[in-house]
Amino acid sequence: MPYPFVPERFPAVLPPLGDGVDRVRHRVAIVGAGPVGYCVAIGLAVQGISSVLIEADDSVCAGSRAICISRRSLEILDRLGALPGFLSIGLPWTGGRSFYRDREVLRFTMPNDANQRLPPMLNLAQYHIEQILLERVRELADRIDLRWRTRLTALESQADGVRARLTTPLGDYTLEADWLVAADGGRSAVRESLGLALAGTSYEGRYVIVDIAMPSDRPTERLAFFDPPCNPGSTVLVHKQPQDVWRIDYQLRPDEDAEAAVQPANVLPRVESLLAMLGETADWAPIWISLYRANALTLDRYRHGRVLFAGDAAHLVPIFGVRGANSGIDDADNLAWKLAAVLQGLASERLLDTYSEERVAAARENLSYGTKSTEFMAPPSFAFEWMRTAVLGLAVRHEAVRSLINPRQTSPIAYADSSLSRVVASAPDFRAGPAPGHVLAEAPLQSIDASARAPVRHDGYLTQRLGSHFTLLHFAPDGTLPADLGGLDAEMRGLGIRWRTVVIGAGMDDATGRLWALYDAARGASYLVRPDGHVLARWRQCHANDVRLAVARVLDRVGERKGGA
Amino acid sequence: MNADELDAVYTALCRAMTAVGEARAPLLLARFALLAIVEIADADRLQQLIAAAAQDLTDPTAGSGS
Ligand SMILES: Cc1cc2nc3c(=O)[nH]c(=O)nc-3n(C[C@H](O)[C@H](O)[C@H](O)COP(=O)(O)OP(=O)(O)OC[C@H]3O[C@@H](n4cnc5c(N)ncnc54)[C@H](O)[C@@H]3O)c2cc1C
């Protein structure tokens, strides 16, 4: 049975060539139109930068890949203008349950409270993810030149750009670009061309990944079964997807033959006995069967001259904890504004070194959580196996050990140790609120449009005020900016820096009063937020000069303006 | 001890067992138990913990790897 989704197929197109070379030298070439390549292209386009996006395939992806998209990713997708598509198809969920044999041993919920606009997790198929992003790319077609059936086969990296060898069914050609973003996935040809290799751990434990079609009213949650009666000795995961598709993952025994294990004759009875145990009686049919083995690998650096690595091309994170696509979307978000600032002549190239610094650190954090989850889900030695058996057996009666079963789902990463988080001396007198490097905490925010004859109230949320620009959040009960800060908006925009000042106070505030406490804000407090939603600096009392200096340091242009640049 | 710390200690124990190998891992666990016993140093509490550890293990498959 096919997936309830028919991908559109696209032909290859050759650009005008001169001597086998694309006549246009591109500012940015992005290799790979997966979730990450799309997000980089859209992120750049939103910043006003054009790119060419190279994709080997002729359609969005097929098969069983990412299904869980995090709240942090949804915030990013919102800034990219793609959120409505995700919310209209995806299934929101907040937690899950784990069972040992026939006993429930853990009930977990992901962080969620009344301040939230978006669900902690949303399930949809990767072809949905890519299709929604593709539609956004088409809206931005004047800035994104998407070339299907075009495969990068070789890459020459030069001091001021790259020369890429591309092959298409219509013939081969060379493409030149000032910068290249490698988003060509786990088997990255770019990585290979540069002679780079991922380093880390590959796990032996194998999982069979099965997508099935089955109507069912079960809620959306993560179900994990350890040593279940239907499949003794195995571990089984169950996830709901939109349109009556279900994802079932189960672990193979070490002695099972991989090729035989994915044959329907071996898969269907195991799925059938699981569904019987769950009490599902509707007719079902398999859609897709594949084998998965966890990797925890990364490059040491994501910038190599004019080549920038993102997503699976840069790191492979185990599926347990759902950090693969989610961390790649974060890479794209971190990269887009920095690359745009460099291309617009606003920042020095060194800003791109902070992309590598911040995202390598994030990958290491993701890998450490992903490794923990994998060691539980696919024990790499007898010791992890024994200890897991001990945890599961004790968890029935002893609550204190249950946290060890928690799947450690992806959560926002803070760039606390980043050099960008240290451009302003920290303000230790804040007792709450996001410190430099952290993402904003969500809170409701109502704006009053007083220009109408009768004031109109718009209900919204703080993160909706963010965009592809720096944001200065200033707290002033009367809703007015001090004169000193009043001119910053125009000044920054005059320099070509995308900028918005948001005053929290009369006219735009949180009727519940939670926002001020959440940010430990009093009159005059300010948070300066980067275009990727991470806090850059905060002040109890802020002066325009503090802000100017912080921005100059981030863009690595301190002293240049005075020096006449 | 928070959840992350519990996690780290759990993983350290798993690594230590893996390093000595399956044959000597029970001895490592026995030694660890003994050190934990003298550290906890509360006889009543320790009797309860021993009983809790043994509970449900009468099923011959409960202790085997799964
Ligand atoms: C079973 C499974 C479940 C998963 N579940 C989740 C989950 O729930 N949540 C999550 O966040 N992640 C999950 N992941 C991980 C997620 O799928 C990946 O991390 C994500 O797809 C990475 O995106 P990407 O754009 O970097 O790479 P890809 O999606 O691999 O895209 C790379 C693109 O580059 C193209 N390409 C490759 N080589 C070339 C070339 N030489 N020239 C031109 N184009 C090229 C490919 O055709 C492809 O379109 C899962 C993965 C698997 C296997």
XYZ file of C-alpha atoms and ligand atoms in Angstrom:
684
model
C 0.000 0.000 0.000
C 1.417 3.472 -0.861
C 1.631 6.447 1.490
C -1.420 8.745 1.338
C 0.751 11.267 -0.481
C 1.606 11.535 -4.162
C 4.807 13.482 -4.725
C 5.026 15.794 -7.691
C 7.966 14.926 -10.005
C 10.153 17.661 -11.428
C 12.408 17.713 -14.490
C 16.023 18.795 -14.653
C 16.703 22.236 -16.087
C 20.029 23.451 -17.458
C 20.972 27.088 -16.885
C 22.523 29.107 -19.731
C 26.102 27.856 -20.038
C 29.314 29.270 -21.387
C 32.067 26.687 -21.961
C 30.235 24.244 -19.724
C 30.044 26.730 -16.857
C 26.864 28.310 -15.482
C 27.007 31.879 -16.854
C 25.938 33.251 -13.489
C 28.360 33.162 -10.593
C 26.131 32.601 -7.577
C 26.560 34.172 -4.189
C 25.349 31.065 -2.371
C 24.899 27.504 -3.605
C 23.062 25.115 -1.305
C 23.510 21.404 -1.982
C 20.585 19.187 -0.930
C 16.904 20.075 -0.774
C 16.098 18.152 2.400
C 14.534 19.888 5.417
C 17.820 21.648 6.176
C 18.659 22.838 2.642
C 15.122 24.220 2.309
C 15.380 26.062 5.631
C 18.750 27.595 4.685
C 17.403 28.766 1.309
C 14.226 30.211 2.846
C 16.161 31.790 5.718
C 18.507 33.528 3.277
C 15.630 34.613 1.028
C 13.805 36.144 3.969
C 17.028 38.075 4.685
C 17.059 39.271 1.080
C 19.775 36.899 -0.193
C 19.325 34.849 -3.373
C 20.628 31.302 -3.664
C 20.694 28.334 -5.982
C 19.451 25.080 -4.414
C 20.766 21.839 -5.949
C 18.838 18.590 -5.454
C 19.847 15.187 -6.836
C 16.327 13.716 -6.649
C 13.238 14.599 -8.701
C 10.793 15.028 -5.777
C 10.481 15.444 -2.022
C 11.687 12.441 -0.035
C 9.941 9.098 0.048
C 9.883 6.585 2.875
C 10.000 6.601 6.646
C 12.157 9.323 8.144
C 11.592 12.209 10.573
C 8.116 12.423 12.092
C 8.517 14.476 15.303
C 9.063 18.237 14.985
C 9.777 20.173 18.176
C 8.334 23.443 19.468
C 11.691 25.133 18.914
C 11.629 24.021 15.256
C 8.059 25.295 14.912
C 9.161 28.715 16.196
C 11.876 28.776 13.546
C 9.455 27.612 10.844
C 7.125 30.401 11.904
C 9.840 32.984 11.279
C 10.417 31.346 7.887
C 6.729 31.825 7.051
C 5.975 28.095 6.920
C 4.138 27.480 10.211
C 0.499 27.345 8.994
C 1.198 24.325 6.780
C 2.739 22.455 9.706
C -0.098 23.221 12.110
C -2.789 22.302 9.608
C -1.374 18.814 8.883
C 0.585 17.870 12.006
C -0.685 16.076 15.113
C 0.279 17.877 18.338
C 1.219 15.849 21.419
C 2.677 16.374 24.858
C 3.938 13.108 26.340
C 4.015 9.370 26.386
C 4.024 6.139 28.316
C 6.499 3.302 28.726
C 5.663 -0.280 29.659
C 7.762 -3.162 30.983
C 6.090 -6.439 30.097
C 2.455 -5.687 30.992
C 3.070 -2.924 33.560
C 3.210 0.812 32.975
C 6.543 2.067 34.348
C 6.717 5.676 33.133
C 4.409 8.485 32.141
C 6.278 11.538 30.887
C 5.247 14.944 29.666
C 7.354 17.410 27.753
C 7.580 20.977 29.108
C 4.226 22.643 28.524
C 2.359 25.355 30.424
C -0.314 27.988 29.992
C 2.200 30.443 28.470
C 2.725 28.332 25.378
C 1.484 29.089 21.881
C 2.892 25.959 20.199
C 2.742 22.274 21.185
C 5.954 20.701 22.521
C 5.913 18.247 19.615
C 4.100 17.848 16.314
C 3.976 14.655 14.262
C 3.954 14.672 10.484
C 5.819 12.714 7.823
C 9.076 14.012 6.384
C 7.459 14.220 2.939
C 4.909 16.587 4.514
C 7.732 18.616 6.062
C 9.521 18.904 2.736
C 6.330 19.573 0.758
C 5.357 22.489 3.022
C 8.869 23.933 2.759
C 8.833 23.425 -1.019
C 5.628 25.452 -1.234
C 7.303 28.247 0.701
C 10.320 28.018 -1.644
C 7.973 28.452 -4.588
C 6.540 31.620 -3.029
C 10.116 32.883 -2.872
C 10.971 31.695 -6.400
C 12.505 35.026 -7.362
C 15.176 34.448 -4.713
C 15.542 30.651 -4.752
C 16.622 28.881 -7.936
C 15.760 25.232 -7.208
C 17.353 22.733 -9.600
C 16.008 19.171 -9.477
C 17.804 16.066 -10.741
C 21.111 17.880 -10.368
C 23.783 16.019 -8.433
C 27.045 17.399 -7.126
C 29.825 14.970 -8.058
C 32.962 16.948 -7.269
C 33.910 20.152 -5.513
C 36.913 22.406 -5.710
C 37.263 24.783 -2.798
C 39.066 28.063 -3.401
C 39.994 31.029 -1.235
C 37.103 33.162 -2.481
C 34.535 30.530 -3.414
C 33.874 27.101 -4.865
C 33.596 25.350 -8.219
C 31.092 22.515 -8.139
C 30.787 19.801 -10.762
C 27.123 18.986 -11.341
C 25.548 16.180 -13.320
C 21.993 16.149 -14.737
C 20.142 13.951 -17.254
C 20.506 16.838 -19.708
C 24.276 17.030 -19.330
C 26.942 18.098 -16.863
C 28.155 21.568 -15.985
C 30.239 23.539 -13.536
C 28.741 26.006 -11.110
C 30.694 28.727 -9.353
C 29.635 30.330 -6.100
C 31.081 32.579 -3.422
C 29.780 30.318 -0.663
C 28.499 26.756 -0.542
C 26.224 25.256 2.087
C 26.492 21.468 2.295
C 23.056 20.179 3.284
C 23.387 16.981 1.288
C 22.621 14.587 4.116
C 24.340 11.717 5.907
C 26.270 10.517 2.863
C 27.354 14.053 1.937
C 29.261 14.190 -1.354
C 30.577 17.608 -0.345
C 32.079 16.138 2.810
C 33.692 13.388 0.780
C 35.042 15.794 -1.867
C 36.819 17.752 0.852
C 38.222 14.568 2.382
C 36.396 15.091 5.676
C 34.934 12.326 7.835
C 32.432 12.244 10.693
C 33.816 10.985 13.996
C 32.065 9.363 16.949
C 30.252 6.138 17.737
C 28.203 3.796 15.561
C 25.926 1.406 17.407
C 25.377 -2.273 16.644
C 21.746 -2.429 17.771
C 19.342 -2.553 14.826
C 15.751 -1.418 14.602
C 13.148 -2.315 12.003
C 11.127 0.819 11.093
C 7.642 0.050 9.792
C 5.018 2.516 8.595
C 1.512 1.059 8.340
C -1.895 2.344 7.247
C -4.466 1.822 9.985
C -7.491 3.816 11.053
C -7.477 4.272 14.843
C -8.725 6.790 17.382
C -5.830 6.265 19.759
C -4.400 9.595 20.960
C -1.087 10.957 19.694
C 1.594 10.027 22.222
C 4.876 8.141 22.340
C 4.410 4.529 23.395
C 7.412 2.386 24.339
C 7.167 -1.314 25.193
C 10.098 -3.112 26.770
C 9.944 -6.908 26.626
C 6.219 -6.838 25.748
C 4.106 -10.020 25.861
C 3.484 -9.655 22.100
C 7.184 -9.644 21.256
C 9.190 -10.973 24.230
C 12.775 -9.764 24.475
C 12.227 -6.864 22.072
C 11.697 -3.137 22.465
C 8.883 -1.559 20.467
C 8.010 2.093 19.819
C 4.688 3.346 18.462
C 3.953 6.817 17.046
C 0.881 8.226 15.353
C 1.222 10.170 12.089
C -1.428 12.150 10.194
C -3.791 10.484 7.719
C -4.030 7.128 9.524
C -0.356 6.274 9.204
C 1.407 4.676 12.195
C 5.123 4.305 12.829
C 6.230 1.120 14.577
C 9.905 0.593 15.462
C 11.176 -2.627 16.992
C 14.583 -3.844 17.976
C 16.125 -6.926 16.371
C 17.882 -9.605 18.382
C 21.651 -9.645 17.749
C 21.406 -13.038 16.031
C 18.723 -11.981 13.512
C 19.705 -11.678 9.870
C 19.143 -8.110 8.645
C 17.958 -9.016 5.182
C 15.462 -11.584 6.428
C 14.287 -9.241 9.181
C 12.839 -6.698 6.731
C 10.969 -9.316 4.665
C 7.197 -8.836 5.053
C 6.854 -12.495 6.050
C 8.905 -11.725 9.173
C 7.622 -8.221 9.829
C 3.863 -8.640 9.464
C 3.358 -11.237 12.231
C 5.261 -9.066 14.718
C 3.178 -6.025 13.837
C 0.016 -8.117 13.972
C 0.780 -9.368 17.483
C 1.587 -5.828 18.641
C -1.722 -4.520 17.272
C -3.544 -7.411 18.949
C -1.903 -6.491 22.257
C -2.976 -2.860 21.761
C -6.517 -4.029 21.038
C -6.528 -2.623 17.500
C -8.950 -4.541 15.350
C -9.234 -2.483 12.157
C -7.731 -3.724 8.890
C -4.185 -2.520 8.390
C -1.578 -2.701 5.651
C 2.182 -2.172 5.598
C 3.470 0.827 3.647
C 7.217 0.956 4.137
C 9.795 -1.240 5.904
C 13.411 -0.242 6.522
C 16.295 -1.011 8.838
C 17.854 1.576 11.169
C 21.118 1.557 13.069
C 22.013 4.464 15.366
C 25.008 6.708 14.759
C 26.370 9.455 17.015
C 28.828 11.283 14.768
C 29.895 14.827 13.931
C 32.495 16.871 12.108
C 34.801 18.870 14.389
C 34.181 22.088 12.459
C 31.263 23.118 10.269
C 33.122 25.875 8.420
C 35.838 24.901 5.983
C 36.799 28.104 4.195
C 33.871 28.979 1.948
C 32.045 25.696 2.636
C 29.558 25.458 5.511
C 28.098 22.146 6.697
C 24.589 21.812 8.128
C 22.176 19.046 9.108
C 22.993 15.372 8.570
C 25.973 16.353 6.383
C 27.524 17.854 9.537
C 26.295 15.412 12.197
C 24.337 12.197 12.573
C 22.280 12.021 15.748
C 20.438 8.864 16.893
C 16.691 8.873 16.178
C 15.894 8.280 19.860
C 15.104 11.740 21.250
C 14.191 13.018 17.735
C 17.102 15.395 17.319
C 18.057 14.772 13.673
C 15.909 17.077 11.593
C 15.223 19.300 14.592
C 18.912 20.055 15.136
C 19.380 20.559 11.385
C 16.606 23.172 11.353
C 18.436 24.902 14.209
C 21.668 24.802 12.174
C 19.884 26.475 9.259
C 18.434 29.148 11.530
C 21.821 29.920 13.079
C 23.537 30.022 9.695
C 21.092 32.048 7.579
C 21.330 35.416 9.356
C 25.077 35.167 9.781
C 25.749 34.305 6.150
C 23.334 37.045 5.067
C 25.123 39.590 7.288
C 28.485 38.627 5.761
C 27.126 38.783 2.205
C 25.519 42.153 2.863
C 28.851 43.496 4.034
C 27.510 44.067 7.547
C 29.693 41.523 9.300
C 33.162 40.114 8.919
C 33.589 36.499 7.806
C 34.544 35.639 11.363
C 30.854 35.719 12.268
C 30.620 32.417 10.382
C 33.189 30.880 12.717
C 30.632 31.429 15.490
C 28.181 29.367 13.425
C 30.619 26.484 13.662
C 31.411 27.185 17.307
C 27.776 27.319 18.394
C 26.423 24.472 16.299
C 29.298 22.058 16.994
C 28.697 22.655 20.720
C 24.962 22.085 20.147
C 25.686 18.866 18.239
C 27.846 17.609 21.093
C 25.022 18.280 23.551
C 22.497 16.611 21.239
C 24.837 13.658 20.796
C 25.299 13.228 24.519
C 21.524 13.068 25.081
C 21.018 10.975 21.941
C 23.722 8.589 23.123
C 22.029 8.197 26.511
C 18.712 7.430 24.815
C 20.363 4.968 22.455
C 22.182 3.186 25.267
C 18.795 2.581 26.830
C 16.881 1.748 23.636
C 19.616 -0.406 22.070
C 21.979 -1.455 24.923
C 25.525 -1.551 23.505
C 26.847 -4.149 25.984
C 25.717 -6.814 28.468
C 26.175 -4.214 31.233
C 23.712 -1.686 29.738
C 21.374 -4.623 29.152
C 21.519 -5.862 32.770
C 21.180 -2.375 34.175
C 18.209 -1.646 31.942
C 16.522 -4.841 33.102
C 17.153 -3.715 36.672
C 15.703 -0.245 36.021
C 12.582 -1.564 34.303
C 11.917 -4.177 36.978
C 12.401 -1.730 39.861
C 10.502 1.098 38.139
C 7.176 -0.669 38.765
C 7.507 0.051 42.513
C 10.313 2.614 42.777
C 9.536 5.978 41.294
C 13.061 7.271 41.886
C 14.530 5.200 39.046
C 11.878 6.119 36.469
C 13.694 9.150 35.085
C 16.238 6.721 33.609
C 13.511 5.473 31.239
C 12.615 8.975 30.032
C 13.338 9.289 26.310
C 15.051 12.676 26.758
C 13.181 14.325 23.919
C 14.865 17.209 22.159
C 14.764 20.569 23.985
C 16.084 24.019 23.051
C 19.849 24.340 23.283
C 21.477 27.390 24.879
C 24.628 28.950 23.447
C 25.687 29.838 26.980
C 29.433 29.442 26.368
C 29.440 30.994 22.905
C 31.741 33.926 22.226
C 28.623 35.807 21.043
C 27.025 35.357 24.457
C 29.975 37.162 26.000
C 30.040 40.328 23.893
C 28.435 42.148 26.815
C 29.495 41.567 30.400
C 26.730 39.498 31.999
C 24.087 41.186 34.092
C 24.165 39.000 37.197
C 21.402 40.947 38.895
C 18.656 39.196 36.894
C 16.920 36.566 39.035
C 14.940 35.050 36.155
C 14.559 35.225 32.422
C 16.729 33.926 29.576
C 20.440 34.663 30.020
C 22.609 35.424 26.970
C 22.656 32.423 24.610
C 19.244 31.119 25.695
C 16.069 31.248 23.618
C 13.183 33.431 24.735
C 10.652 31.986 27.128
C 7.179 32.121 25.582
C 4.496 34.337 27.109
C 1.124 35.702 26.007
C 1.191 39.249 24.696
C -1.806 41.417 23.827
C -1.476 44.459 21.658
C -4.001 47.264 21.659
C -4.526 49.007 18.370
C -5.484 52.478 19.581
C -5.642 53.963 16.090
C -9.072 52.442 15.519
C -12.060 54.430 16.720
C -12.723 51.796 19.366
C -9.435 50.228 20.552
C -9.008 46.668 19.220
C -7.190 44.029 21.240
C -5.058 41.440 19.410
C -4.155 38.329 21.374
C -0.770 36.954 20.558
C 2.502 35.706 21.953
C 5.932 37.115 22.564
C 7.778 34.928 20.045
C 5.481 36.204 17.290
C 7.220 39.557 17.671
C 10.504 38.007 16.570
C 11.425 37.891 12.902
C 14.421 37.720 10.663
C 15.801 40.772 12.443
C 17.457 41.798 15.707
C 14.825 42.620 18.288
C 15.273 45.007 21.184
C 12.666 44.132 23.815
C 12.310 47.110 26.088
C 10.179 47.062 29.220
C 8.454 50.354 30.042
C 5.109 50.425 31.877
C 3.938 53.532 30.031
C 4.793 51.964 26.679
C 7.203 54.673 25.550
C 10.883 54.441 24.702
C 13.336 56.743 26.458
C 14.692 59.371 24.059
C 18.121 57.755 24.100
C 16.759 54.506 22.589
C 14.175 56.178 20.391
C 16.504 56.755 17.469
C 18.022 53.253 17.387
C 15.457 51.764 15.021
C 16.163 54.276 12.287
C 19.887 54.256 12.971
C 20.223 50.468 12.683
C 18.063 50.275 9.602
C 20.097 53.086 8.133
C 23.164 50.867 8.525
C 21.306 48.096 6.678
C 20.783 46.025 9.827
C 17.373 44.375 10.072
C 16.041 45.690 13.349
C 12.876 46.085 15.370
C 12.307 47.604 18.779
C 9.377 46.217 20.750
C 8.206 48.077 23.816
C 6.451 45.963 26.419
C 4.091 48.146 28.424
C 0.954 50.167 27.736
C -0.300 49.218 24.279
C 1.509 45.875 24.257
C 1.488 43.797 27.384
C 0.544 40.577 29.024
C -2.846 40.889 30.684
C -1.987 37.988 33.013
C 1.099 39.807 34.335
C 3.273 36.700 33.991
C 5.583 38.151 31.372
C 7.311 40.693 33.611
C 8.042 38.070 36.263
C 9.219 35.567 33.666
C 11.815 38.080 32.479
C 12.479 39.544 35.929
C 11.780 42.850 34.226
C 11.341 46.253 35.817
C 11.076 49.672 34.155
C 13.996 50.160 31.801
C 15.045 46.511 31.417
C 16.004 45.435 27.899
C 16.708 42.168 26.139
C 18.557 42.244 22.834
C 17.570 39.194 20.754
C 19.454 37.811 17.745
C 17.642 37.084 14.481
C 17.637 33.367 15.452
C 15.720 34.080 18.660
C 18.649 33.613 21.080
C 19.288 36.352 23.634
C 22.445 38.313 22.874
C 22.543 40.557 25.935
C 20.292 42.038 28.599
C 20.433 45.074 30.774
C 18.635 46.343 33.866
C 18.979 49.844 32.448
C 20.119 50.076 28.908
C 21.629 52.929 26.947
C 21.837 53.237 23.194
C 25.622 53.033 23.379
C 25.457 49.619 25.082
C 23.299 48.355 22.243
C 25.510 49.879 19.547
C 28.581 48.294 21.070
C 26.924 44.875 21.417
C 25.853 44.912 17.780
C 29.266 46.089 16.594
C 30.928 43.287 18.548
C 28.578 40.641 17.159
C 29.184 41.793 13.631
C 32.879 41.912 14.526
C 33.204 45.487 13.379
C 34.327 47.173 16.573
C 36.303 50.293 15.786
C 35.803 49.971 12.053
C 33.141 52.607 11.840
C 35.249 55.058 13.768
C 38.113 54.096 11.499
C 36.034 55.214 8.553
C 34.789 51.849 7.232
C 20.955 14.135 42.944
C 18.978 15.320 39.924
C 17.932 13.252 36.897
C 21.007 14.225 34.863
C 23.320 13.251 37.706
C 21.515 9.943 38.204
C 21.918 9.370 34.483
C 25.633 10.081 34.587
C 26.231 7.766 37.546
C 24.160 5.018 35.919
C 26.196 5.317 32.719
C 29.479 5.315 34.650
C 28.477 2.060 36.347
C 27.482 0.522 32.989
C 30.847 1.546 31.532
C 32.782 0.148 34.494
C 30.936 -3.186 34.154
C 31.550 -3.262 30.412
C 35.244 -2.600 30.981
C 35.760 -5.547 33.377
C 33.735 -7.879 31.163
C 30.698 -10.044 31.692
C 32.476 -12.692 33.792
C 33.732 -10.264 36.441
C 30.881 -7.763 36.319
C 28.945 -9.557 39.128
C 32.009 -9.183 41.336
C 32.197 -5.501 40.470
C 28.520 -5.129 41.405
C 29.129 -7.016 44.665
C 32.015 -4.728 45.551
C 29.986 -1.675 44.628
C 27.100 -2.939 46.781
C 29.452 -3.401 49.711
C 30.845 0.113 49.384
C 27.308 1.485 49.123
C 26.353 -0.519 52.248
C 29.101 0.977 54.397
C 28.348 4.413 52.977
C 24.586 4.194 53.661
C 25.388 2.726 57.100
C 21.755 2.382 58.175
C 21.119 -1.267 58.973
C 17.305 -1.131 58.858
C 17.290 0.813 55.617
C 19.791 -1.612 54.088
C 17.664 -4.626 55.047
C 14.736 -2.951 53.242
C 16.847 -2.243 50.167
C 18.056 -5.842 49.991
C 14.460 -7.041 50.201
C 13.384 -4.540 47.533
C 16.180 -5.675 45.221
C 15.166 -9.306 45.646
C 11.460 -8.677 45.259
C 9.880 -9.975 42.025
C 13.028 -11.910 41.118
C 11.469 -15.275 41.947
C 10.298 -15.474 38.332
C 13.301 -17.233 36.762
C 13.351 -14.949 33.702
C 13.040 -11.640 35.553
C 16.745 -11.201 36.082
C 17.924 -12.230 32.653
C 18.710 -9.740 29.965
C 15.772 -8.857 27.786
C 13.710 6.217 10.695
C 14.100 7.642 10.949
C 13.331 8.419 11.819
C 13.683 9.732 12.091
N 12.904 10.453 12.950
C 13.217 11.738 13.202
C 12.354 12.552 13.997
O 11.282 12.110 14.446
N 12.707 13.851 14.242
C 13.860 14.367 13.711
O 14.133 15.548 13.976
N 14.669 13.648 12.922
C 14.378 12.343 12.643
N 15.165 11.627 11.805
C 16.360 12.249 11.202
C 16.009 13.107 9.986
O 15.335 12.358 9.024
C 17.283 13.699 9.400
O 18.074 14.227 10.424
C 16.950 14.818 8.405
O 16.327 14.307 7.264
C 18.227 15.555 7.981
O 17.899 16.537 7.032
P 18.966 17.035 5.981
O 18.267 18.049 5.151
O 20.221 17.394 6.666
O 19.354 15.749 5.112
P 18.417 14.868 4.155
O 17.028 14.852 4.615
O 19.132 13.571 4.024
O 18.452 15.634 2.773
C 19.602 15.660 1.962
C 19.167 15.997 0.541
O 20.336 16.129 -0.256
C 20.157 15.454 -1.475
N 21.492 15.058 -1.936
C 22.299 14.105 -1.411
N 23.463 14.049 -2.092
C 23.397 14.995 -3.048
C 24.313 15.424 -4.075
N 25.514 14.866 -4.234
N 23.923 16.426 -4.905
C 22.704 17.022 -4.755
N 21.806 16.658 -3.801
C 22.143 15.645 -2.955
C 19.273 14.278 -1.141
O 18.576 13.804 -2.287
C 18.332 14.896 -0.110
O 17.199 15.465 -0.687
C 14.829 10.296 11.487
C 15.593 9.537 10.597
C 15.240 8.222 10.320
C 16.073 7.420 9.356
